Amino acid sequence: MAAPAPRNNRKVMGQLSLPERNFVAEALRTETVGGILLLLAAIAALIWANTPLSDAYESVRGFHIGPESLGLDLSIQHWAADGLLAVFFFVAGIELKRELVAGELRDPKAAILPVVAALCGMIAPALVYVLVNVTGDGSLSGWAVPTATDIAFALAVLAVIGTSLPSALRAFLLTLAVVDDLFAILIIAVFFTSQISFLPLAGAVFGLALFWLLLRKGVRGWYVYVPLGLAVWALMYNSGVHATIAGVAMGLMLRCSRRDGEAHSPGEHIEHLVRPLSAGLAVPLFALFSAGVAISGGAIGDVFAQPETLGVVLGLVVGKTIGIFGGTWLAARFTRAELSDDLAWPDLFAVASLAGIGFTVSLLIGELAFDGDAQLTDGVKAAVLCGSLIAAVLSGILLKFRNAKYRKLTEDEERDEDQSGIPDIYEVGDPAYHLRMAALHERKAAEHRKLADSAAAGGADDSGPA
């Protein structure tokens, strides 16, 4: 009787390579700081909009500035949404490019799981929104609002509740957010572009081609690329295509693969420089001028009474969780992938619920979906805040149950007893590591013997005659 064919199983969320682990740690460290600033900016916006200073808030974000002759006489709120978020999407473009050439998405077999999880995590919230609004006779225009995940806000929640995720879960969350951003970009480009002016669009395309050519020729200097990038952004804005698409396109053009002798690729280097600007300034300012909605007892009640706003809340809290968890389980089931031995499916469910925190892109899509209806726009923004808050509380409770396990896993990942600068888990198979550990143990044993001899000598002296 022939032996059964061995199963070619793969581990889901297993140990990362050392370079990938270091990149994820650095990226999430910056995003966590930015997320805390984002959280503070959102709170400041809500306080500003719900105090006697609310008139000043409306005056500031409604103030227009910019050259009218270039079609850029925009309000402060508009500059934040179309201008500052272009920086955010520029970084998202670099992240996506890096994931495709050097990260988790470079291997199609490994990429299928986060891609399916992210795709299901966007389809399910949209379906929940549509179902609620078809049943409640509401507007279907906001179907895309609950589809986005805000990685920075999610990491800020983790920092506030004091939960540390193992690197595998953090990498899964980061990759999920990158793929999520890609689909959000496509949604904005396809569904929220109504009228196109082809002359400015042709100019933007020419500018992007020039940007790409200069990169390929190895031309360096911020004084070349920053003015060109601003020109491309302005042309894209005037074309009718959402201006943030220009940021994504330029980010995708950067080379993110390393060549011989390079410590970092150009894309990684620029991302390292621009990410703090995005996470620490651009996104918090967008939140400051977009998250300020009037919140009262009646307004909160309306969130759960109107089909449009209720659909957003349920989409974020229920749709995101079920979509990501169900998509991951199905992908693992049909690809014969197995969960890492250190993790369990409830861990994935908790991370899926954490992904229900949709803030930055959800607010942006809410403004685009209900443009011209200020009352419904504010209601949808309140729904995004409520849904994100519920998702944060739910995921915080779920993650706290496993926090002791996560802390131990994190400590094991970071342990470096031989003080080589490389975590021990990456050196177990290295003979030099075992030699260093043997020398370290011998040194500690010698120190213990010396202390014991000193204690014994001291005891002998004390026992002598007075």
Tab-separated table of C-alpha atoms in Angstrom:
chain	number	residue	atom	x	y	z
A	1	MET	CA	0.000	0.000	0.000
A	2	ALA	CA	1.483	3.325	-1.029
A	3	ALA	CA	2.263	5.802	1.722
A	4	PRO	CA	0.088	8.910	1.771
A	5	ALA	CA	1.618	11.948	0.117
A	6	PRO	CA	3.021	14.390	2.666
A	7	ARG	CA	1.045	17.556	3.157
A	8	ASN	CA	2.835	20.696	2.066
A	9	ASN	CA	1.645	22.851	4.955
A	10	ARG	CA	2.820	26.396	5.572
A	11	LYS	CA	2.741	28.343	8.802
A	12	VAL	CA	0.466	31.358	8.996
A	13	MET	CA	2.063	34.244	10.893
A	14	GLY	CA	5.251	32.343	11.643
A	15	GLN	CA	8.644	33.804	12.544
A	16	LEU	CA	9.737	36.719	10.354
A	17	SER	CA	13.165	37.047	8.820
A	18	LEU	CA	15.472	39.344	10.788
A	19	PRO	CA	15.500	42.187	8.196
A	20	GLU	CA	11.706	42.022	7.895
A	21	ARG	CA	11.332	42.007	11.683
A	22	ASN	CA	13.574	45.061	12.031
A	23	PHE	CA	11.682	46.909	9.285
A	24	VAL	CA	8.301	46.133	10.851
A	25	ALA	CA	9.507	47.234	14.290
A	26	GLU	CA	10.829	50.556	12.945
A	27	ALA	CA	7.734	51.254	10.841
A	28	LEU	CA	5.308	50.474	13.644
A	29	ARG	CA	7.328	52.498	16.148
A	30	THR	CA	6.830	55.607	14.011
A	31	GLU	CA	3.176	54.746	13.345
A	32	THR	CA	2.532	54.318	17.076
A	33	VAL	CA	3.860	57.792	17.866
A	34	GLY	CA	1.882	59.184	14.943
A	35	GLY	CA	-1.198	57.306	16.125
A	36	ILE	CA	-1.010	58.895	19.555
A	37	LEU	CA	-0.728	62.339	17.921
A	38	LEU	CA	-3.675	61.395	15.697
A	39	LEU	CA	-5.711	60.426	18.744
A	40	LEU	CA	-4.849	63.708	20.484
A	41	ALA	CA	-5.740	65.675	17.330
A	42	ALA	CA	-9.126	63.943	17.086
A	43	ILE	CA	-9.864	64.689	20.737
A	44	ALA	CA	-8.801	68.313	20.251
A	45	ALA	CA	-11.085	68.608	17.201
A	46	LEU	CA	-14.058	67.220	19.123
A	47	ILE	CA	-13.440	69.560	22.065
A	48	TRP	CA	-12.968	72.551	19.753
A	49	ALA	CA	-16.174	71.769	17.840
A	50	ASN	CA	-18.284	71.206	20.972
A	51	THR	CA	-17.401	74.273	23.035
A	52	PRO	CA	-18.269	77.963	22.718
A	53	LEU	CA	-15.252	78.136	20.390
A	54	SER	CA	-17.067	76.074	17.739
A	55	ASP	CA	-17.670	79.149	15.564
A	56	ALA	CA	-13.928	79.789	15.523
A	57	TYR	CA	-13.347	76.162	14.530
A	58	GLU	CA	-15.701	76.478	11.557
A	59	SER	CA	-14.095	79.780	10.576
A	60	VAL	CA	-10.579	78.364	10.650
A	61	ARG	CA	-11.268	75.195	8.667
A	62	GLY	CA	-13.466	77.120	6.228
A	63	PHE	CA	-10.841	79.804	5.587
A	64	HIS	CA	-9.721	79.838	1.940
A	65	ILE	CA	-6.134	80.231	0.861
A	66	GLY	CA	-4.199	79.529	-2.330
A	67	PRO	CA	-3.786	80.874	-5.880
A	68	GLU	CA	-7.209	81.071	-7.489
A	69	SER	CA	-5.654	81.393	-10.961
A	70	LEU	CA	-4.257	77.859	-10.585
A	71	GLY	CA	-7.562	76.470	-9.340
A	72	LEU	CA	-6.124	76.056	-5.842
A	73	ASP	CA	-8.161	78.538	-3.793
A	74	LEU	CA	-9.061	75.913	-1.210
A	75	SER	CA	-10.314	75.894	2.354
A	76	ILE	CA	-8.010	74.758	5.150
A	77	GLN	CA	-10.109	71.601	5.515
A	78	HIS	CA	-9.782	70.982	1.778
A	79	TRP	CA	-6.008	71.503	1.864
A	80	ALA	CA	-5.782	68.969	4.694
A	81	ALA	CA	-7.855	66.355	2.841
A	82	ASP	CA	-6.376	66.777	-0.628
A	83	GLY	CA	-2.930	68.158	0.150
A	84	LEU	CA	-1.666	66.724	3.419
A	85	LEU	CA	-3.181	63.303	2.789
A	86	ALA	CA	-1.209	63.132	-0.465
A	87	VAL	CA	1.849	62.788	1.785
A	88	PHE	CA	0.122	59.952	3.648
A	89	PHE	CA	-0.698	58.168	0.391
A	90	PHE	CA	2.840	58.772	-0.908
A	91	VAL	CA	4.135	56.776	2.062
A	92	ALA	CA	1.405	54.183	1.442
A	93	GLY	CA	2.643	53.849	-2.149
A	94	ILE	CA	6.208	53.233	-0.961
A	95	GLU	CA	4.976	50.686	1.595
A	96	LEU	CA	3.030	48.855	-1.080
A	97	LYS	CA	6.012	48.832	-3.463
A	98	ARG	CA	8.292	47.508	-0.741
A	99	GLU	CA	5.818	44.795	0.241
A	100	LEU	CA	5.609	43.722	-3.402
A	101	VAL	CA	9.371	43.508	-4.003
A	102	ALA	CA	10.863	42.746	-0.581
A	103	GLY	CA	8.091	42.129	1.942
A	104	GLU	CA	5.291	39.697	2.636
A	105	LEU	CA	3.662	40.205	-0.785
A	106	ARG	CA	6.690	39.285	-2.917
A	107	ASP	CA	5.843	35.567	-2.750
A	108	PRO	CA	2.431	34.892	-4.353
A	109	LYS	CA	1.879	31.860	-2.108
A	110	ALA	CA	2.540	33.917	1.024
A	111	ALA	CA	0.700	36.971	-0.305
A	112	ILE	CA	-2.581	35.216	-0.968
A	113	LEU	CA	-3.533	35.095	2.713
A	114	PRO	CA	-3.195	38.824	3.625
A	115	VAL	CA	-4.625	39.832	0.240
A	116	VAL	CA	-7.691	37.600	0.684
A	117	ALA	CA	-8.033	38.751	4.312
A	118	ALA	CA	-7.872	42.431	3.324
A	119	LEU	CA	-10.229	41.954	0.375
A	120	CYS	CA	-12.794	40.113	2.511
A	121	GLY	CA	-12.239	42.759	5.188
A	122	MET	CA	-13.453	45.375	2.691
A	123	ILE	CA	-16.217	43.401	0.977
A	124	ALA	CA	-17.920	42.346	4.220
A	125	PRO	CA	-18.270	45.894	5.677
A	126	ALA	CA	-19.590	47.141	2.343
A	127	LEU	CA	-22.156	44.324	2.282
A	128	VAL	CA	-23.190	45.075	5.865
A	129	TYR	CA	-23.645	48.753	4.983
A	130	VAL	CA	-25.661	47.921	1.851
A	131	LEU	CA	-27.849	45.431	3.731
A	132	VAL	CA	-28.642	47.947	6.500
A	133	ASN	CA	-29.457	50.705	4.023
A	134	VAL	CA	-31.508	48.549	1.667
A	135	THR	CA	-33.527	47.365	4.669
A	136	GLY	CA	-33.801	50.860	6.145
A	137	ASP	CA	-34.328	52.697	2.833
A	138	GLY	CA	-31.130	54.710	3.210
A	139	SER	CA	-28.538	56.011	0.783
A	140	LEU	CA	-26.078	53.535	-0.706
A	141	SER	CA	-23.518	56.279	-1.416
A	142	GLY	CA	-21.543	55.537	1.742
A	143	TRP	CA	-20.874	51.854	1.076
A	144	ALA	CA	-17.097	52.451	0.981
A	145	VAL	CA	-16.868	54.398	4.260
A	146	PRO	CA	-16.432	51.378	6.607
A	147	THR	CA	-14.015	49.539	4.316
A	148	ALA	CA	-10.789	51.246	5.523
A	149	THR	CA	-8.475	50.354	8.423
A	150	ASP	CA	-6.389	53.001	10.189
A	151	ILE	CA	-3.156	51.300	11.260
A	152	ALA	CA	-1.862	54.352	13.152
A	153	PHE	CA	-5.034	54.682	15.234
A	154	ALA	CA	-5.019	50.929	15.914
A	155	LEU	CA	-1.427	51.066	17.158
A	156	ALA	CA	-2.256	54.077	19.321
A	157	VAL	CA	-4.995	51.998	20.958
A	158	LEU	CA	-2.469	49.227	21.629
A	159	ALA	CA	-0.105	51.764	23.191
A	160	VAL	CA	-2.842	53.241	25.381
A	161	ILE	CA	-4.082	49.877	26.696
A	162	GLY	CA	-0.501	48.618	27.154
A	163	THR	CA	-0.719	45.576	24.895
A	164	SER	CA	2.323	44.362	22.988
A	165	LEU	CA	1.692	42.138	19.991
A	166	PRO	CA	4.204	39.515	18.825
A	167	SER	CA	6.049	40.519	15.661
A	168	ALA	CA	4.097	38.031	13.515
A	169	LEU	CA	0.756	39.590	14.464
A	170	ARG	CA	2.174	43.095	14.018
A	171	ALA	CA	3.497	42.204	10.566
A	172	PHE	CA	0.120	40.700	9.604
A	173	LEU	CA	-1.639	43.877	10.763
A	174	LEU	CA	0.817	46.090	8.840
A	175	THR	CA	0.548	44.031	5.630
A	176	LEU	CA	-3.226	43.992	5.998
A	177	ALA	CA	-3.240	47.793	6.285
A	178	VAL	CA	-0.988	48.166	3.213
A	179	VAL	CA	-3.295	46.011	1.066
A	180	ASP	CA	-6.282	47.789	2.587
A	181	ASP	CA	-4.788	51.147	1.540
A	182	LEU	CA	-4.305	49.823	-2.006
A	183	PHE	CA	-7.974	48.904	-2.354
A	184	ALA	CA	-9.000	52.206	-0.737
A	185	ILE	CA	-6.913	54.060	-3.325
A	186	LEU	CA	-8.618	52.127	-6.132
A	187	ILE	CA	-12.037	52.894	-4.650
A	188	ILE	CA	-11.266	56.621	-4.485
A	189	ALA	CA	-9.869	56.659	-8.017
A	190	VAL	CA	-12.696	54.653	-9.621
A	191	PHE	CA	-15.816	55.607	-7.674
A	192	PHE	CA	-15.122	59.189	-6.593
A	193	THR	CA	-13.924	60.683	-9.861
A	194	SER	CA	-16.943	62.262	-11.540
A	195	GLN	CA	-15.723	64.722	-14.165
A	196	ILE	CA	-12.299	64.520	-15.764
A	197	SER	CA	-10.445	67.412	-17.395
A	198	PHE	CA	-8.142	65.699	-19.835
A	199	LEU	CA	-5.639	68.533	-20.370
A	200	PRO	CA	-4.552	68.749	-16.689
A	201	LEU	CA	-4.669	64.943	-16.516
A	202	ALA	CA	-2.323	64.718	-19.509
A	203	GLY	CA	-0.011	67.186	-17.758
A	204	ALA	CA	-0.064	65.076	-14.594
A	205	VAL	CA	0.729	61.925	-16.573
A	206	PHE	CA	3.616	63.724	-18.314
A	207	GLY	CA	4.907	64.885	-14.922
A	208	LEU	CA	4.756	61.344	-13.562
A	209	ALA	CA	6.611	60.047	-16.628
A	210	LEU	CA	9.297	62.685	-16.074
A	211	PHE	CA	9.442	61.712	-12.374
A	212	TRP	CA	9.981	58.072	-13.360
A	213	LEU	CA	12.624	58.951	-15.977
A	214	LEU	CA	14.628	61.073	-13.532
A	215	LEU	CA	14.563	58.232	-11.009
A	216	ARG	CA	15.791	55.747	-13.606
A	217	LYS	CA	18.589	58.103	-14.656
A	218	GLY	CA	19.742	58.323	-11.045
A	219	VAL	CA	19.109	62.067	-10.712
A	220	ARG	CA	19.247	63.113	-7.075
A	221	GLY	CA	18.211	66.181	-5.127
A	222	TRP	CA	15.037	67.110	-3.291
A	223	TYR	CA	15.041	70.463	-5.146
A	224	VAL	CA	14.244	68.487	-8.324
A	225	TYR	CA	11.595	66.101	-7.036
A	226	VAL	CA	9.685	68.275	-4.553
A	227	PRO	CA	8.730	71.001	-7.105
A	228	LEU	CA	7.940	68.320	-9.696
A	229	GLY	CA	5.812	66.437	-7.170
A	230	LEU	CA	3.890	69.593	-6.269
A	231	ALA	CA	3.245	70.296	-9.942
A	232	VAL	CA	1.995	66.747	-10.519
A	233	TRP	CA	-0.264	67.045	-7.459
A	234	ALA	CA	-1.739	70.381	-8.647
A	235	LEU	CA	-2.385	69.048	-12.144
A	236	MET	CA	-3.970	65.889	-10.767
A	237	TYR	CA	-6.227	67.960	-8.518
A	238	ASN	CA	-7.381	70.130	-11.418
A	239	SER	CA	-8.007	67.058	-13.575
A	240	GLY	CA	-10.848	65.919	-11.306
A	241	VAL	CA	-9.041	62.754	-10.211
A	242	HIS	CA	-8.530	62.817	-6.453
A	243	ALA	CA	-5.186	64.488	-5.827
A	244	THR	CA	-3.967	61.832	-3.380
A	245	ILE	CA	-3.619	59.451	-6.351
A	246	ALA	CA	-0.585	61.510	-7.402
A	247	GLY	CA	1.115	60.693	-4.103
A	248	VAL	CA	0.458	56.976	-4.499
A	249	ALA	CA	1.762	56.944	-8.077
A	250	MET	CA	5.023	58.650	-7.135
A	251	GLY	CA	5.513	56.344	-4.153
A	252	LEU	CA	5.092	53.271	-6.363
A	253	MET	CA	7.789	54.528	-8.739
A	254	LEU	CA	10.562	54.515	-6.146
A	255	ARG	CA	12.978	51.588	-6.173
A	256	CYS	CA	12.559	49.536	-2.997
A	257	SER	CA	14.972	46.676	-3.770
A	258	ARG	CA	18.528	46.886	-2.459
A	259	ARG	CA	21.571	46.654	-4.675
A	260	ASP	CA	25.029	45.456	-3.730
A	261	GLY	CA	26.610	47.758	-1.176
A	262	GLU	CA	23.329	49.498	-0.259
A	263	ALA	CA	22.235	49.478	3.363
A	264	HIS	CA	18.838	50.822	2.296
A	265	SER	CA	17.076	51.161	-1.025
A	266	PRO	CA	16.107	54.692	-2.171
A	267	GLY	CA	12.462	53.955	-1.392
A	268	GLU	CA	13.262	52.807	2.149
A	269	HIS	CA	15.480	55.849	2.694
A	270	ILE	CA	12.821	58.302	1.515
A	271	GLU	CA	10.127	56.494	3.485
A	272	HIS	CA	12.307	56.795	6.596
A	273	LEU	CA	12.508	60.556	6.004
A	274	VAL	CA	8.883	61.192	5.024
A	275	ARG	CA	7.029	58.793	7.349
A	276	PRO	CA	7.491	61.038	10.435
A	277	LEU	CA	6.127	63.975	8.413
A	278	SER	CA	3.128	61.882	7.384
A	279	ALA	CA	2.402	60.251	10.735
A	280	GLY	CA	3.400	63.196	12.930
A	281	LEU	CA	2.045	66.164	10.979
A	282	ALA	CA	-0.040	65.454	7.867
A	283	VAL	CA	-2.485	62.906	9.292
A	284	PRO	CA	-2.980	64.619	12.699
A	285	LEU	CA	-3.714	67.952	10.963
A	286	PHE	CA	-6.211	66.200	8.690
A	287	ALA	CA	-7.878	64.754	11.795
A	288	LEU	CA	-7.897	68.155	13.493
A	289	PHE	CA	-9.849	69.755	10.635
A	290	SER	CA	-12.034	66.770	9.720
A	291	ALA	CA	-12.992	65.047	12.980
A	292	GLY	CA	-14.643	68.078	14.567
A	293	VAL	CA	-18.349	67.211	14.594
A	294	ALA	CA	-21.005	68.283	17.077
A	295	ILE	CA	-21.527	65.479	19.573
A	296	SER	CA	-24.531	65.459	21.889
A	297	GLY	CA	-26.870	62.909	23.361
A	298	GLY	CA	-29.273	63.399	20.473
A	299	ALA	CA	-26.487	63.220	17.892
A	300	ILE	CA	-25.178	59.932	19.314
A	301	GLY	CA	-28.723	58.551	19.268
A	302	ASP	CA	-29.103	59.586	15.632
A	303	VAL	CA	-26.008	57.564	14.731
A	304	PHE	CA	-27.865	54.384	15.688
A	305	ALA	CA	-31.177	55.543	14.232
A	306	GLN	CA	-30.234	56.516	10.664
A	307	PRO	CA	-29.497	53.681	8.220
A	308	GLU	CA	-26.457	55.449	6.706
A	309	THR	CA	-24.724	55.993	10.043
A	310	LEU	CA	-25.800	52.661	11.535
A	311	GLY	CA	-24.455	50.923	8.431
A	312	VAL	CA	-21.052	52.573	8.991
A	313	VAL	CA	-20.919	51.516	12.658
A	314	LEU	CA	-21.949	47.917	11.976
A	315	GLY	CA	-19.674	47.767	8.942
A	316	LEU	CA	-16.636	48.717	11.029
A	317	VAL	CA	-17.434	46.646	14.113
A	318	VAL	CA	-19.092	43.562	12.614
A	319	GLY	CA	-18.178	43.581	8.930
A	320	LYS	CA	-14.445	44.174	9.382
A	321	THR	CA	-14.076	41.508	12.053
A	322	ILE	CA	-16.046	38.818	10.245
A	323	GLY	CA	-14.506	39.678	6.878
A	324	ILE	CA	-10.853	39.553	7.963
A	325	PHE	CA	-11.243	36.564	10.268
A	326	GLY	CA	-13.397	34.619	7.815
A	327	GLY	CA	-11.176	35.488	4.846
A	328	THR	CA	-8.042	34.391	6.695
A	329	TRP	CA	-9.635	31.142	7.839
A	330	LEU	CA	-10.876	30.311	4.345
A	331	ALA	CA	-7.517	31.154	2.751
A	332	ALA	CA	-5.697	29.028	5.325
A	333	ARG	CA	-8.205	26.206	4.879
A	334	PHE	CA	-7.885	25.984	1.113
A	335	THR	CA	-4.105	26.564	0.971
A	336	ARG	CA	-3.434	24.026	3.734
A	337	ALA	CA	-1.687	26.678	5.795
A	338	GLU	CA	-1.476	26.173	9.548
A	339	LEU	CA	-1.457	28.810	12.252
A	340	SER	CA	1.846	29.380	14.048
A	341	ASP	CA	2.305	27.106	17.083
A	342	ASP	CA	2.554	30.165	19.371
A	343	LEU	CA	-0.789	31.633	18.281
A	344	ALA	CA	-4.431	30.586	18.203
A	345	TRP	CA	-7.408	31.581	16.096
A	346	PRO	CA	-8.836	33.787	18.898
A	347	ASP	CA	-5.658	35.883	18.514
A	348	LEU	CA	-6.504	36.449	14.872
A	349	PHE	CA	-10.104	37.289	15.786
A	350	ALA	CA	-8.865	39.957	18.212
A	351	VAL	CA	-6.581	41.482	15.552
A	352	ALA	CA	-9.471	41.387	13.066
A	353	SER	CA	-11.622	43.349	15.517
A	354	LEU	CA	-8.740	45.816	15.958
A	355	ALA	CA	-8.811	46.410	12.184
A	356	GLY	CA	-12.328	47.762	12.643
A	357	ILE	CA	-10.745	51.040	13.701
A	358	GLY	CA	-11.230	53.019	10.517
A	359	PHE	CA	-10.469	56.697	10.860
A	360	THR	CA	-8.336	58.669	8.395
A	361	VAL	CA	-9.408	57.111	5.090
A	362	SER	CA	-12.951	56.475	6.360
A	363	LEU	CA	-13.355	60.182	7.152
A	364	LEU	CA	-11.964	61.074	3.724
A	365	ILE	CA	-14.327	58.712	1.907
A	366	GLY	CA	-17.219	59.969	4.037
A	367	GLU	CA	-16.533	63.520	2.853
A	368	LEU	CA	-16.373	62.369	-0.761
A	369	ALA	CA	-19.446	60.129	-0.584
A	370	PHE	CA	-21.782	62.750	0.846
A	371	ASP	CA	-20.263	65.881	-0.653
A	372	GLY	CA	-22.866	68.645	-0.600
A	373	ASP	CA	-24.844	67.211	2.326
A	374	ALA	CA	-23.151	68.747	5.370
A	375	GLN	CA	-25.578	67.252	7.878
A	376	LEU	CA	-25.195	63.687	6.621
A	377	THR	CA	-21.428	64.143	6.272
A	378	ASP	CA	-21.175	65.114	9.938
A	379	GLY	CA	-23.426	62.192	10.874
A	380	VAL	CA	-21.202	59.751	8.983
A	381	LYS	CA	-18.110	61.222	10.661
A	382	ALA	CA	-19.768	60.717	14.054
A	383	ALA	CA	-20.547	57.142	12.997
A	384	VAL	CA	-16.887	56.565	12.078
A	385	LEU	CA	-15.841	57.849	15.505
A	386	CYS	CA	-18.425	55.690	17.300
A	387	GLY	CA	-17.616	52.569	15.286
A	388	SER	CA	-13.886	53.033	15.780
A	389	LEU	CA	-14.371	53.560	19.515
A	390	ILE	CA	-16.497	50.396	19.836
A	391	ALA	CA	-13.937	48.404	17.819
A	392	ALA	CA	-11.120	49.768	20.000
A	393	VAL	CA	-12.873	48.771	23.240
A	394	LEU	CA	-13.842	45.327	21.921
A	395	SER	CA	-10.370	44.525	20.586
A	396	GLY	CA	-8.754	45.910	23.742
A	397	ILE	CA	-10.786	43.520	25.897
A	398	LEU	CA	-10.035	40.548	23.643
A	399	LEU	CA	-6.301	41.298	23.449
A	400	LYS	CA	-6.021	41.802	27.220
A	401	PHE	CA	-7.036	38.178	27.786
A	402	ARG	CA	-3.871	37.071	25.978
A	403	ASN	CA	-1.575	39.910	27.000
A	404	ALA	CA	0.505	37.756	29.366
A	405	LYS	CA	1.143	35.312	26.515
A	406	TYR	CA	1.991	38.154	24.122
A	407	ARG	CA	4.409	39.669	26.633
A	408	LYS	CA	6.249	36.369	26.992
A	409	LEU	CA	6.435	35.880	23.213
A	410	THR	CA	7.753	39.418	22.792
A	411	GLU	CA	10.391	38.885	25.484
A	412	ASP	CA	11.487	35.631	23.814
A	413	GLU	CA	11.747	37.409	20.464
A	414	GLU	CA	13.875	40.224	21.890
A	415	ARG	CA	16.129	38.178	24.208
A	416	ASP	CA	19.825	38.711	23.417
A	417	GLU	CA	21.783	36.959	26.163
A	418	ASP	CA	25.064	36.905	24.263
A	419	GLN	CA	24.712	40.669	23.615
A	420	SER	CA	25.539	40.290	19.934
A	421	GLY	CA	22.898	42.785	18.834
A	422	ILE	CA	20.891	39.983	17.169
A	423	PRO	CA	18.000	38.281	19.011
A	424	ASP	CA	18.901	34.755	20.110
A	425	ILE	CA	16.048	33.122	18.168
A	426	TYR	CA	17.846	34.065	14.936
A	427	GLU	CA	21.167	32.549	16.065
A	428	VAL	CA	20.170	29.141	17.426
A	429	GLY	CA	21.628	27.283	14.441
A	430	ASP	CA	24.865	29.290	14.407
A	431	PRO	CA	27.879	27.433	15.982
A	432	ALA	CA	29.432	30.780	16.928
A	433	TYR	CA	26.329	31.565	18.964
A	434	HIS	CA	26.725	28.401	21.034
A	435	LEU	CA	30.394	29.197	21.644
A	436	ARG	CA	29.457	32.693	22.861
A	437	MET	CA	26.743	31.270	25.103
A	438	ALA	CA	29.134	28.661	26.552
A	439	ALA	CA	31.686	31.394	27.296
A	440	LEU	CA	28.948	33.543	28.854
A	441	HIS	CA	27.759	30.687	31.104
A	442	GLU	CA	31.354	29.907	32.124
A	443	ARG	CA	31.922	33.556	33.010
A	444	LYS	CA	28.758	33.645	35.113
A	445	ALA	CA	29.710	30.388	36.837
A	446	ALA	CA	33.162	31.832	37.657
A	447	GLU	CA	31.547	34.928	39.128
A	448	HIS	CA	29.239	32.787	41.276
A	449	ARG	CA	32.197	30.699	42.524
A	450	LYS	CA	34.102	33.864	43.381
A	451	LEU	CA	31.142	35.216	45.341
A	452	ALA	CA	30.702	31.905	47.131
A	453	ASP	CA	34.429	31.806	48.071
A	454	SER	CA	34.235	35.380	49.352
A	455	ALA	CA	31.182	34.573	51.436
A	456	ALA	CA	32.876	31.459	52.867
A	457	ALA	CA	36.022	33.418	53.713
A	458	GLY	CA	33.966	36.080	55.411
A	459	GLY	CA	32.124	33.440	57.451
A	460	ALA	CA	35.436	31.871	58.581
A	461	ASP	CA	36.724	35.281	59.745
A	462	ASP	CA	33.541	35.902	61.723
A	463	SER	CA	33.843	32.522	63.525
A	464	GLY	CA	37.311	33.309	64.934
A	465	PRO	CA	37.951	34.467	68.523
A	466	ALA	CA	37.051	38.041	69.393
